[in-house]
């Protein structure tokens, strides 16, 4: 079973590294903040994956990390909040919209929750609440994105372009110039 976990984590590391590298290369070529955001999201996912791998494979690291997690806001808090911020930036870029006030409030509420959850008594509910908060944020952002995409589709049925087609035409145009 340990071998399977190692293979799985290495596979995720390779996949995330490939996406982060492609995002960074595309950003350097086109200077579009969207690609930098995608690259940074996947860099943070790589860091998260490394933390998970270390806690699964190295007992002394797991003990120390769990002690930090259970008593103070941890590096995991930073990773989860950064992940949500990158998702908001990517979603708003895909929708070609500005960040709205409710999105700021959602991130602030998540941050405050993640900062104060470690002060609860140590039990399974504390860990569940810590991670469930971030899942709620992701669900809300995904539902909002799907709702907007559905409305865009209904409004623009007669048109051939969608807002999600952000960079495809630009990528095709830059490949001809190379």
mmCIF file of N, CA and C in Angstrom, residues 95 145-164:
data_model
loop_
_atom_site.group_PDB
_atom_site.id
_atom_site.type_symbol
_atom_site.label_atom_id
_atom_site.label_comp_id
_atom_site.label_asym_id
_atom_site.label_seq_id
_atom_site.Cartn_x
_atom_site.Cartn_y
_atom_site.Cartn_z
ATOM 1 N N UNK A 95 -14.584 34.602 -16.434
ATOM 2 C CA UNK A 95 -15.857 35.294 -16.644
ATOM 3 C C UNK A 95 -15.660 36.717 -17.146
ATOM 4 N N UNK A 145 -19.810 30.030 -10.766
ATOM 5 C CA UNK A 145 -19.269 29.915 -12.120
ATOM 6 C C UNK A 145 -20.224 29.191 -13.058
ATOM 7 N N UNK A 146 -20.793 28.086 -12.594
ATOM 8 C CA UNK A 146 -21.746 27.345 -13.431
ATOM 9 C C UNK A 146 -22.993 28.165 -13.720
ATOM 10 N N UNK A 147 -23.479 28.886 -12.722
ATOM 11 C CA UNK A 147 -24.645 29.737 -12.914
ATOM 12 C C UNK A 147 -24.374 30.813 -13.969
ATOM 13 N N UNK A 148 -23.233 31.465 -13.871
ATOM 14 C CA UNK A 148 -22.899 32.522 -14.830
ATOM 15 C C UNK A 148 -22.696 31.936 -16.224
ATOM 16 N N UNK A 149 -21.994 30.812 -16.328
ATOM 17 C CA UNK A 149 -21.790 30.186 -17.637
ATOM 18 C C UNK A 149 -23.107 29.765 -18.270
ATOM 19 N N UNK A 150 -24.037 29.285 -17.459
ATOM 20 C CA UNK A 150 -25.349 28.904 -17.982
ATOM 21 C C UNK A 150 -26.077 30.126 -18.523
ATOM 22 N N UNK A 151 -26.023 31.233 -17.790
ATOM 23 C CA UNK A 151 -26.685 32.457 -18.239
ATOM 24 C C UNK A 151 -26.000 33.046 -19.465
ATOM 25 N N UNK A 152 -24.691 32.952 -19.546
ATOM 26 C CA UNK A 152 -23.979 33.431 -20.731
ATOM 27 C C UNK A 152 -24.415 32.621 -21.944
ATOM 28 N N UNK A 153 -24.537 31.304 -21.748
ATOM 29 C CA UNK A 153 -24.959 30.430 -22.845
ATOM 30 C C UNK A 153 -26.356 30.762 -23.328
ATOM 31 N N UNK A 154 -27.256 31.087 -22.419
ATOM 32 C CA UNK A 154 -28.618 31.425 -22.808
ATOM 33 C C UNK A 154 -28.685 32.775 -23.503
ATOM 34 N N UNK A 155 -27.876 33.727 -23.058
ATOM 35 C CA UNK A 155 -27.889 35.061 -23.650
ATOM 36 C C UNK A 155 -27.239 35.079 -25.029
ATOM 37 N N UNK A 156 -26.247 34.223 -25.229
ATOM 38 C CA UNK A 156 -25.455 34.275 -26.455
ATOM 39 C C UNK A 156 -25.645 33.032 -27.324
ATOM 40 N N UNK A 157 -26.847 32.468 -27.342
ATOM 41 C CA UNK A 157 -27.071 31.258 -28.127
ATOM 42 C C UNK A 157 -26.813 31.490 -29.606
ATOM 43 N N UNK A 158 -27.094 32.678 -30.084
ATOM 44 C CA UNK A 158 -26.899 32.969 -31.495
ATOM 45 C C UNK A 158 -25.456 33.294 -31.851
ATOM 46 N N UNK A 159 -24.629 33.512 -30.839
ATOM 47 C CA UNK A 159 -23.235 33.865 -31.090
ATOM 48 C C UNK A 159 -22.367 32.619 -31.008
ATOM 49 N N UNK A 160 -21.206 32.664 -31.657
ATOM 50 C CA UNK A 160 -20.299 31.529 -31.662
ATOM 51 C C UNK A 160 -19.229 31.605 -30.587
ATOM 52 N N UNK A 161 -19.101 32.723 -29.859
ATOM 53 C CA UNK A 161 -18.021 32.854 -28.881
ATOM 54 C C UNK A 161 -18.584 32.821 -27.461
ATOM 55 N N UNK A 162 -17.787 32.293 -26.563
ATOM 56 C CA UNK A 162 -18.102 32.274 -25.142
ATOM 57 C C UNK A 162 -16.995 33.013 -24.403
ATOM 58 N N UNK A 163 -17.296 33.468 -23.198
ATOM 59 C CA UNK A 163 -16.299 34.165 -22.396
ATOM 60 C C UNK A 163 -15.184 33.228 -21.957
ATOM 61 N N UNK A 164 -15.461 31.935 -21.875
ATOM 62 C CA UNK A 164 -14.451 30.981 -21.430
ATOM 63 C C UNK A 164 -13.350 30.837 -22.480
#
